[in-house]
GROMACS .gro file of C-alpha atoms in nm:
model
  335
    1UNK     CA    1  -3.434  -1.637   7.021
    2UNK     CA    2  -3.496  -1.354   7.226
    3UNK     CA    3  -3.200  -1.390   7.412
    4UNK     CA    4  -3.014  -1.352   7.089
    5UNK     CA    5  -3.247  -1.087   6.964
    6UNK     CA    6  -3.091  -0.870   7.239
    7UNK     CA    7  -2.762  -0.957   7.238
    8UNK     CA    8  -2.622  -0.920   6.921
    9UNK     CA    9  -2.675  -0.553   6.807
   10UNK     CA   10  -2.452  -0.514   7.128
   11UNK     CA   11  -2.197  -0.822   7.014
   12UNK     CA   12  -2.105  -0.638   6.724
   13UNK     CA   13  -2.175  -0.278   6.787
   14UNK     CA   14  -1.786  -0.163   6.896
   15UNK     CA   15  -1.603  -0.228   6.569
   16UNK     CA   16  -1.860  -0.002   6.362
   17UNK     CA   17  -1.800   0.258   6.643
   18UNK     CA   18  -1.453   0.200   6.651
   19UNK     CA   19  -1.424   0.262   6.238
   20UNK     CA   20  -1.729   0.506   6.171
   21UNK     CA   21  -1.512   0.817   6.252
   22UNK     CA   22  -1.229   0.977   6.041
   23UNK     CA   23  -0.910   0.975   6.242
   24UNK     CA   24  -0.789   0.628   6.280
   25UNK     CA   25  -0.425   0.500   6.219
   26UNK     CA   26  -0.440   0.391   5.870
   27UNK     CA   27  -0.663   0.713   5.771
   28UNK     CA   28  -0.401   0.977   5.987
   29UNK     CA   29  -0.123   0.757   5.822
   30UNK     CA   30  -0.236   0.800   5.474
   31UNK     CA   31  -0.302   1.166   5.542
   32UNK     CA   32   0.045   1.186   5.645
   33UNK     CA   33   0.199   1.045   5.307
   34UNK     CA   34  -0.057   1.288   5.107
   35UNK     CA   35   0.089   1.536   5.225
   36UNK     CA   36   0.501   1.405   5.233
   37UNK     CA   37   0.380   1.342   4.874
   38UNK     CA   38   0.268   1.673   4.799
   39UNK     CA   39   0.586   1.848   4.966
   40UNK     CA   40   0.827   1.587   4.834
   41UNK     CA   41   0.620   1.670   4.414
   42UNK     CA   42   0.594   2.043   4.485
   43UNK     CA   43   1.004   2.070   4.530
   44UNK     CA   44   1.089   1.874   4.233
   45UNK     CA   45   0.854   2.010   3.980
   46UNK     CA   46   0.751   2.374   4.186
   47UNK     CA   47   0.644   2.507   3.831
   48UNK     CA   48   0.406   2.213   3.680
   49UNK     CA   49   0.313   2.073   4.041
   50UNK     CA   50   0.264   2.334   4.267
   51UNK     CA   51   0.001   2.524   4.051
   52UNK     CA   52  -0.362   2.615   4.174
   53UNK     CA   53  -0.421   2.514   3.800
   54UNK     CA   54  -0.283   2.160   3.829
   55UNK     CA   55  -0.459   2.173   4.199
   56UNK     CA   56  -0.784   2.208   4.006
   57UNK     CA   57  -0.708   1.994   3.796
   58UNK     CA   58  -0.661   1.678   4.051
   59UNK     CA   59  -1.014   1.785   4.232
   60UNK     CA   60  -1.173   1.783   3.907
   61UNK     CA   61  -1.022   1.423   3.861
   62UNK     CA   62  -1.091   1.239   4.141
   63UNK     CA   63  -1.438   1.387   4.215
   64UNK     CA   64  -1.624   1.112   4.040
   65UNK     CA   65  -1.442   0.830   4.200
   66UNK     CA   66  -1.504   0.977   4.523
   67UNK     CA   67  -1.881   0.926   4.394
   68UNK     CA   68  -1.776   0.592   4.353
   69UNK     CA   69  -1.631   0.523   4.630
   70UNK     CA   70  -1.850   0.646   4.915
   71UNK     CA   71  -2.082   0.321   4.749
   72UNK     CA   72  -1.790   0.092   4.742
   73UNK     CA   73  -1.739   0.201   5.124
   74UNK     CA   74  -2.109   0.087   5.199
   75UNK     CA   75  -2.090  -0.218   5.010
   76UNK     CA   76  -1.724  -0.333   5.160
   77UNK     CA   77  -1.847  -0.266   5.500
   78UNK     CA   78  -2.190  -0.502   5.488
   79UNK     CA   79  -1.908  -0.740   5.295
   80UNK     CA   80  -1.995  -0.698   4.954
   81UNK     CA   81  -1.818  -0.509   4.636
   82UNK     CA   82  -1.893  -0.472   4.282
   83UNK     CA   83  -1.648  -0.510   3.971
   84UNK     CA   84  -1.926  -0.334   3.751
   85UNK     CA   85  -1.902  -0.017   3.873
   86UNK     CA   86  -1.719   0.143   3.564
   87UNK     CA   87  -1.941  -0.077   3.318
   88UNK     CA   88  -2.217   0.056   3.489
   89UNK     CA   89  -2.033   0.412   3.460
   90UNK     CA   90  -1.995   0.427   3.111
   91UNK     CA   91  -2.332   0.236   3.000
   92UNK     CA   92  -2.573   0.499   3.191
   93UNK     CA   93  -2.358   0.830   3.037
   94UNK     CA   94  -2.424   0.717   2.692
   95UNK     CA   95  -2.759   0.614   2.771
   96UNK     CA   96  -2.786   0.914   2.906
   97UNK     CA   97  -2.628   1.101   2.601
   98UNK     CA   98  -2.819   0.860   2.356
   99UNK     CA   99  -3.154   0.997   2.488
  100UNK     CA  100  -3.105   1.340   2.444
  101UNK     CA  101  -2.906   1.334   2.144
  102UNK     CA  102  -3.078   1.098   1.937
  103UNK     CA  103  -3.402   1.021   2.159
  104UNK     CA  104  -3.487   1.429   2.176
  105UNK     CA  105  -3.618   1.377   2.517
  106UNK     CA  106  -3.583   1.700   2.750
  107UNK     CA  107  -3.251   1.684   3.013
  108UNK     CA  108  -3.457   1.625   3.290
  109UNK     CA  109  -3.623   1.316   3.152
  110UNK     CA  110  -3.286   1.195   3.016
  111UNK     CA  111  -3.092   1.267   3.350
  112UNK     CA  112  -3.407   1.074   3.525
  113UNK     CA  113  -3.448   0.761   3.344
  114UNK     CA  114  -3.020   0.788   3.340
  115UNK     CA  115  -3.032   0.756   3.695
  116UNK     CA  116  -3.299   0.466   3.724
  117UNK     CA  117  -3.128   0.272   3.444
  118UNK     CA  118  -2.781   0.291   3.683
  119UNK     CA  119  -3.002   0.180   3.976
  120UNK     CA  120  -3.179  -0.117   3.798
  121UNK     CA  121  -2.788  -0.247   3.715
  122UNK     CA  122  -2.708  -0.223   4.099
  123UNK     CA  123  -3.047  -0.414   4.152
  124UNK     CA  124  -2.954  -0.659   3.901
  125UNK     CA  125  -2.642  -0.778   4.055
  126UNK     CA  126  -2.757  -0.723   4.462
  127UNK     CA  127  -3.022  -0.976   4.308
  128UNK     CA  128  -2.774  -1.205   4.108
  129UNK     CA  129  -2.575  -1.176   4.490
  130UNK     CA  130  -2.815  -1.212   4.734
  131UNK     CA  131  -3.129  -1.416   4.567
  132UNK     CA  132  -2.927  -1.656   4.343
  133UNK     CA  133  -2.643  -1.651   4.572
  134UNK     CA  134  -2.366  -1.593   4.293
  135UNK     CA  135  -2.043  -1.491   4.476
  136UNK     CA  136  -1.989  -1.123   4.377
  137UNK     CA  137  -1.652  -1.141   4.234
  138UNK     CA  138  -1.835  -1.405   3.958
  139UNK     CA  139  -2.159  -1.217   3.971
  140UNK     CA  140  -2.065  -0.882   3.914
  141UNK     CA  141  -1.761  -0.946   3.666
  142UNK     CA  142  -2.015  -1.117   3.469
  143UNK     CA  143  -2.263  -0.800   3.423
  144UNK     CA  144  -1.953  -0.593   3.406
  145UNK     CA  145  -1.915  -0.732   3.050
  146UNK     CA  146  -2.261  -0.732   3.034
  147UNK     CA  147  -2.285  -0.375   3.084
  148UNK     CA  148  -2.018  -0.252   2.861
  149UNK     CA  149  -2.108  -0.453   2.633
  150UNK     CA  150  -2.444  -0.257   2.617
  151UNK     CA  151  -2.276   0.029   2.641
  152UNK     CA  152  -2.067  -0.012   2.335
  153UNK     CA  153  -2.373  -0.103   2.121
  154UNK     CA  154  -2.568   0.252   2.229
  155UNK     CA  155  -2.327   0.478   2.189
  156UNK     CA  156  -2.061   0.320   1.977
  157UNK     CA  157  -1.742   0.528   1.952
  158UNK     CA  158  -1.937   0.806   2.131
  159UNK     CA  159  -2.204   1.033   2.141
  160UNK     CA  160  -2.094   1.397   2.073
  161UNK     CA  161  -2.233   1.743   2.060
  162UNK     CA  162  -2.469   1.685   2.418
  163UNK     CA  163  -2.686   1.982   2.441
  164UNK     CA  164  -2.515   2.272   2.639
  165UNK     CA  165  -2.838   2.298   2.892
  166UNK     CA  166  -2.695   1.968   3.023
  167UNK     CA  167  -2.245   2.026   3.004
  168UNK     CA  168  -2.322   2.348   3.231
  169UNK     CA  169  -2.459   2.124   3.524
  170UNK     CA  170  -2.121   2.001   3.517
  171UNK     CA  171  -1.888   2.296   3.380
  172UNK     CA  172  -1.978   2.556   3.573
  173UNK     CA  173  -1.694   2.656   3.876
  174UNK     CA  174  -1.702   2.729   4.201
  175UNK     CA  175  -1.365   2.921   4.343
  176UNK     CA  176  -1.215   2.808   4.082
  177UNK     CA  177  -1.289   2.431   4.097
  178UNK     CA  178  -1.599   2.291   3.893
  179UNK     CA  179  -1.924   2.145   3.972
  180UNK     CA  180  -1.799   1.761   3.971
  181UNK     CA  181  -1.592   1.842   4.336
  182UNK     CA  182  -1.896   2.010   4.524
  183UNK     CA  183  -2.127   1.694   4.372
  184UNK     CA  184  -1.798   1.479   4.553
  185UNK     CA  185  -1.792   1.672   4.867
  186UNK     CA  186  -2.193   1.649   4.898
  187UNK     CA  187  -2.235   1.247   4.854
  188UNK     CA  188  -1.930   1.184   5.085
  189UNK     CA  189  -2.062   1.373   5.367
  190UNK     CA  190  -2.409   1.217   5.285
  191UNK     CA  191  -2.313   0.895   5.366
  192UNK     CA  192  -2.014   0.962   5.601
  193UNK     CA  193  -2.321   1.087   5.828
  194UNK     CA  194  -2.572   0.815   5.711
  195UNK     CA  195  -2.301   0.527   5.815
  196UNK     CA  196  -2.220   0.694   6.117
  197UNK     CA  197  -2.539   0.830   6.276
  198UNK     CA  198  -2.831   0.643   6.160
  199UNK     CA  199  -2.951   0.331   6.281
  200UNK     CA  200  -3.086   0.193   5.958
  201UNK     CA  201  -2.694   0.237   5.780
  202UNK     CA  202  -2.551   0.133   6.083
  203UNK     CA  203  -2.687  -0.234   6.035
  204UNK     CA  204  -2.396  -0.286   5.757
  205UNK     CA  205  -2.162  -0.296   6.031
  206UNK     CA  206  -2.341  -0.551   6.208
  207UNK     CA  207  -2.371  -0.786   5.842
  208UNK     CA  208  -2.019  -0.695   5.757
  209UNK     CA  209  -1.886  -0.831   6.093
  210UNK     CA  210  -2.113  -1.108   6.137
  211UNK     CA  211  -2.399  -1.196   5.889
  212UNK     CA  212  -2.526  -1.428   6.048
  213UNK     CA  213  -2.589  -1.327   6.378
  214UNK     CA  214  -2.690  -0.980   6.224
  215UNK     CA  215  -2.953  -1.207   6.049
  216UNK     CA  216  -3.047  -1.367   6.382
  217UNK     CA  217  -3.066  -1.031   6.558
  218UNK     CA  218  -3.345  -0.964   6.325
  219UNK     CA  219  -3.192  -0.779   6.058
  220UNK     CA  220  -3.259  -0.851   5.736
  221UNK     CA  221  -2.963  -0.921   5.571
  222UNK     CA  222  -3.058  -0.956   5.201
  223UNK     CA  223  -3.248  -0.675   5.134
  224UNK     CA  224  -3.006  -0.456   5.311
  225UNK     CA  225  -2.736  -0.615   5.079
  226UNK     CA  226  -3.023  -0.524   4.773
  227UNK     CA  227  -3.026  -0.190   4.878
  228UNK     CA  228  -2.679  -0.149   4.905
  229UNK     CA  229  -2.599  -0.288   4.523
  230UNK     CA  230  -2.924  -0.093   4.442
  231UNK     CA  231  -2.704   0.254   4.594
  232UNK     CA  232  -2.416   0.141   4.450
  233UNK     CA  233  -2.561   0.151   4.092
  234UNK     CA  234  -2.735   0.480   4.137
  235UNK     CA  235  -2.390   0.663   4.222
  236UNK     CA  236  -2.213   0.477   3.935
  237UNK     CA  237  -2.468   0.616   3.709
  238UNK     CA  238  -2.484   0.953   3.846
  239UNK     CA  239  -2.084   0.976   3.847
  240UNK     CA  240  -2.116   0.852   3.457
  241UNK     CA  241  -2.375   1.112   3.329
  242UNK     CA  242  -2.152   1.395   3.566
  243UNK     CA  243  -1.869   1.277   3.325
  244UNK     CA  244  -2.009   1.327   2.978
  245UNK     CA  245  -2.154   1.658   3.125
  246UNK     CA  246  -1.868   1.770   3.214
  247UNK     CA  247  -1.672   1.665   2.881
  248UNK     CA  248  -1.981   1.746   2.676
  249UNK     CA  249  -1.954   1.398   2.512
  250UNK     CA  250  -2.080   1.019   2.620
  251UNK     CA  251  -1.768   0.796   2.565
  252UNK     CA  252  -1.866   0.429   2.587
  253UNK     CA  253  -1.517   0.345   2.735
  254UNK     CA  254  -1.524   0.613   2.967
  255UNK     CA  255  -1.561   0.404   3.255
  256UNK     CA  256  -1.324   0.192   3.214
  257UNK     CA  257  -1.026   0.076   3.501
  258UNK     CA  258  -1.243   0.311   3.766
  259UNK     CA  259  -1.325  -0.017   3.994
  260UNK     CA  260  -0.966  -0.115   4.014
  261UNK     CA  261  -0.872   0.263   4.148
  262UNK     CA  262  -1.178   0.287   4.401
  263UNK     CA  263  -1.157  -0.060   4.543
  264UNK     CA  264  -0.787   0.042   4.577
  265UNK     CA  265  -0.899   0.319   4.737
  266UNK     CA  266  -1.148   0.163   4.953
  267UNK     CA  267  -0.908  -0.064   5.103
  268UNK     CA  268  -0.621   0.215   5.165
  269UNK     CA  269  -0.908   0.386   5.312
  270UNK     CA  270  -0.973   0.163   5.582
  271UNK     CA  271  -1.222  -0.138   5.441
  272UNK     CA  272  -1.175  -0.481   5.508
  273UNK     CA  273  -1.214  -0.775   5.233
  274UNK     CA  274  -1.404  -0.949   5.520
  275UNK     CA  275  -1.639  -0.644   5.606
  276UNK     CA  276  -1.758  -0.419   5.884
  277UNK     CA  277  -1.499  -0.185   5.905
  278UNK     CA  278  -1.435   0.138   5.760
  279UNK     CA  279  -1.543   0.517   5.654
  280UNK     CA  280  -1.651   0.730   5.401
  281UNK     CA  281  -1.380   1.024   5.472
  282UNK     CA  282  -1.146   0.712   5.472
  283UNK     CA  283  -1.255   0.618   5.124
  284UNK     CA  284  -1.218   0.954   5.004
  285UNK     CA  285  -0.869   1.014   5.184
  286UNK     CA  286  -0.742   0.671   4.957
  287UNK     CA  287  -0.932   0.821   4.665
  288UNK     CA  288  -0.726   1.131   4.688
  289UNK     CA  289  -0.375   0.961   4.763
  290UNK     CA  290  -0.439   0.770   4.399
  291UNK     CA  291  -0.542   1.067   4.212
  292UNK     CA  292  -0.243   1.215   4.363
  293UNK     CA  293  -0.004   0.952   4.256
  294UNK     CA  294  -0.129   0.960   3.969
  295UNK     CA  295  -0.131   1.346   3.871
  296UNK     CA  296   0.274   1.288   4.008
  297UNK     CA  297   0.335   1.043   3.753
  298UNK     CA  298   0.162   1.266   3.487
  299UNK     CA  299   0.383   1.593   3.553
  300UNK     CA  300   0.702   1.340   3.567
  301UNK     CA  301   0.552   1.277   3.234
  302UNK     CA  302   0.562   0.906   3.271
  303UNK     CA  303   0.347   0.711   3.058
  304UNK     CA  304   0.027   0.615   3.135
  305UNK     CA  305   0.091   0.241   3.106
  306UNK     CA  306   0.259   0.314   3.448
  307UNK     CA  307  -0.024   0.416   3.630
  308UNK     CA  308  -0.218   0.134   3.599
  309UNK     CA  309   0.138  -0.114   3.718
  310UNK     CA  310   0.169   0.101   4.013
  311UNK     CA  311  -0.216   0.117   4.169
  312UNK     CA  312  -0.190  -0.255   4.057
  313UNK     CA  313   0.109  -0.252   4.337
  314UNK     CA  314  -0.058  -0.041   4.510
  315UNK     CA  315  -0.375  -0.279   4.572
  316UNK     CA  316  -0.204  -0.536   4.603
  317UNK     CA  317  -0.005  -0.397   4.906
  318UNK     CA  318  -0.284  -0.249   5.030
  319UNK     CA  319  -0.460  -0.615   5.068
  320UNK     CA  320  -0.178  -0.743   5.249
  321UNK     CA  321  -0.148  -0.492   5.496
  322UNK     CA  322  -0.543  -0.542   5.568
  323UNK     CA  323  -0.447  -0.928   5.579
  324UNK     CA  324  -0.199  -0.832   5.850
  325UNK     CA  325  -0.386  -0.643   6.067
  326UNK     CA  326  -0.653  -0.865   6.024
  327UNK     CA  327  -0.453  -1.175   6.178
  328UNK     CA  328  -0.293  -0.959   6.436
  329UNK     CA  329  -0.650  -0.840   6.549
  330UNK     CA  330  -0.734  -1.251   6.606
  331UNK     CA  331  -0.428  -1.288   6.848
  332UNK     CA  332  -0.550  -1.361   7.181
  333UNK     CA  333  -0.406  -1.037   7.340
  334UNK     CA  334  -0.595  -0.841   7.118
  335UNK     CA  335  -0.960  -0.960   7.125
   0.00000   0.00000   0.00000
C-alpha cells in the first residue's frame, strides 16, 4: 500500500499538467474561429455587429455562464457534471427576490441565505452522487425538476420591483461594460489558478483520470466530489441572484437551457466526458464562442428557435470530436 501510496500522484500527474494551462490545440483552435467569426460578422453586418454597444452587450451575456462554467470545468475534470445547474439558477434568484420583496429581510441577509440555499442544492446532489451512488445524469436531472419546480412555486410568474440597493450591485459599469463581466473575469481566474497551482484542486485531475487509484493514493475521492457539487451550487446560485440584480426582477424561468450552453461550452473548451482534462480559460474561451454564435444569429435576426438547433449541433459535434481524440490518445504510438 505504500508502494502505491507513492506512486500514483506521479502515475497521473502529466495529463493535469499537460491541460491546466491555456494554450493547447483545441483552446488556440477555438480562439482562432472566435475571431474568423468576428471578422467574417463584422463585414456583413459592420453597422449592427461591429458596435462597442453590441460588444457590451455579448460581455454582459455570457458573464453568468462563464460563472457557470468555471464549476462545470471543476466538476468535468474530477468526472462529474450537473444538469441542475439552471434549476438551481433560477430557484436561488427568486428565493433570493422572494426574501427581500415579500420576506423584508435586509440585502445582505437575502444575498446570504441566497447563496447557502444554492450551496445546499449542490450538496444535495454531490450527496445523491457520491453517498447513494445515483449516476449524475439520473441524479441531477431528477433535482433539476426538483428545483424548478420549487422555483416556480416561490416566485410564480416573477418577482418584480427588487429593491434598487440590490439591481446596483449588478447595474453599475465599468468602461462601459457592467458589473456581471468583472464578477466573470474574477471567478474564472479564481479557479483557473486554484486548478492549476494548488495541491488540494489539483487532486480532481488525479479522480478525473483515475478514481480509483486516486482513491488508493490516499485521496479521498467522495468528499472531494461533495465539495465539488457543493462549488458547483454556490456559483449557480450566485450567477442566479447576479441575474435578477441585474434585470431588477426574479424570473422563475430564468435559468432555463443554461446547462445545455455551458456543458457545450465545457466540452469545446477542452473537458473530457471521461474526466481529468481541461481549463478554466478553456471553459470560458467555449463560453464566449457560444455567446458569440449566438449574438450572430441575433443581428442576422434569425429566430431564436435556431439557437437552441445549432448549440444542439454544436454539442453534439463537440462530443464526437472529444470521442476522437480520446481513441486516438489509446493508440499504442501515443501512450
Amino acid at each position: 500500500m505504500t508502494e502505491m501510496t507513492a506512486a500514483a500522484p506521479s502515475t497521473l500527474a502529466p495529463p493535469s499538467r499537460r491541460w491546466r494551462l491555456p494554450g493547447s490545440p483545441r483552446e488556440l483552435g477555438l480562439v482562432g474561429l472566435i475571431v474568423v467569426t468576428c471578422v467574417v460578422a463584422a463585414a456583413i453586418y459592420p453597422r449592427s455587429f461591429a458596435t462597442f454597444a453590441n460588444f457590451s452587450a455579448v460581455m454582459r451575456n455570457l458573464a453568468l455562464d462563464g460563472i457557470l462554467a468555471s464549476g462545470m470545468m471543476l466538476l468535468f475534470v474530477g468526472g462529474m457534471f450537473d444538469l441542475s445547474v439552471g434549476a438551481t439558477f433560477s430557484m436561488v434568484g427568486v428565493l433570493t427576490g422572494w426574501l427581500m420583496k415579500v420576506g423584508g429581510l435586509p440585502v445582505p441577509v437575502a444575498i446570504a441565505i441566497g447563496l447557502a440555499a444554492g450551496t445546499l442544492a449542490g450538496l444535495v446532489n454531490g450527496t445523491i452522487a457520491t453517498k447513494v451512488r445515483v449516476n449524475p445524469l439520473i441524479g441531477t436531472l431528477a433535482t433539476m425538476g426538483i428545483y424548478r419546480g420549487v422555483a416556480v412555486l416561490i416566485g410564480g410568474p416573477g418577482i418584480n420591483f427588487l429593491p434598487p440597493s440590490f439591481s446596483r450591485l449588478a447595474q453599475t459599469s465599468l468602461f462601459g461594460i457592467q458589473a456581471p463581466f468583472w464578477l466573470m473575469l474574477a471567478v474564472v481566474a479564481a479557479f483557473q489558478y486554484l486548478l492549476a497551482h494548488t495541491r488540494f484542486f489539483r487532486q480532481y485531475y488525479y479522480i478525473g483520470n483515475n478514481a480509483k487509484a486516486a482513491q488508493l493514493s490516499g485521496i479521498n475521492v467522495q468528499r472531494l466530489h461533495l465539495i465539488g457539487f457543493g462549488i458547483m451550487g454556490f456559483l449557480a446560485g450566485l450567477a442566479g441572484m447576479t441575474f435578477a440584480a441585474r434585470i431588477g426582477t426574479s424570473v422563475s424561468i430564468a435559468g432555463d437551457g443554461a446547462e445545455l450552453r455551458v456543458i457545450t461550452a465545457v466540452i469545446l473548451g477542452g473537458a473530457s466526458l471521461t474526466g481529468g482534462r481541461g481549463s478554466v480559460v478553456g471553459s470560458l474561451i467555449g463560453v464566449v464562442f457560444i455567446a458569440l454564435i449566438n449574438n450572430v444569429l441575433i443581428v442576422a435576426s434569425v429566430s431564436s428557435y435556431w439557437q437552441s438547433i445549432i448549440i444542439g449541433v454544436v454539442l453534439v459535434l463537440a462530443v464526437a470530436m472529444d470521442a476522437i481524440v480520446g481513441r486516438r490518445s489509446l493508440r499504442p504510438g501515443n501512450a
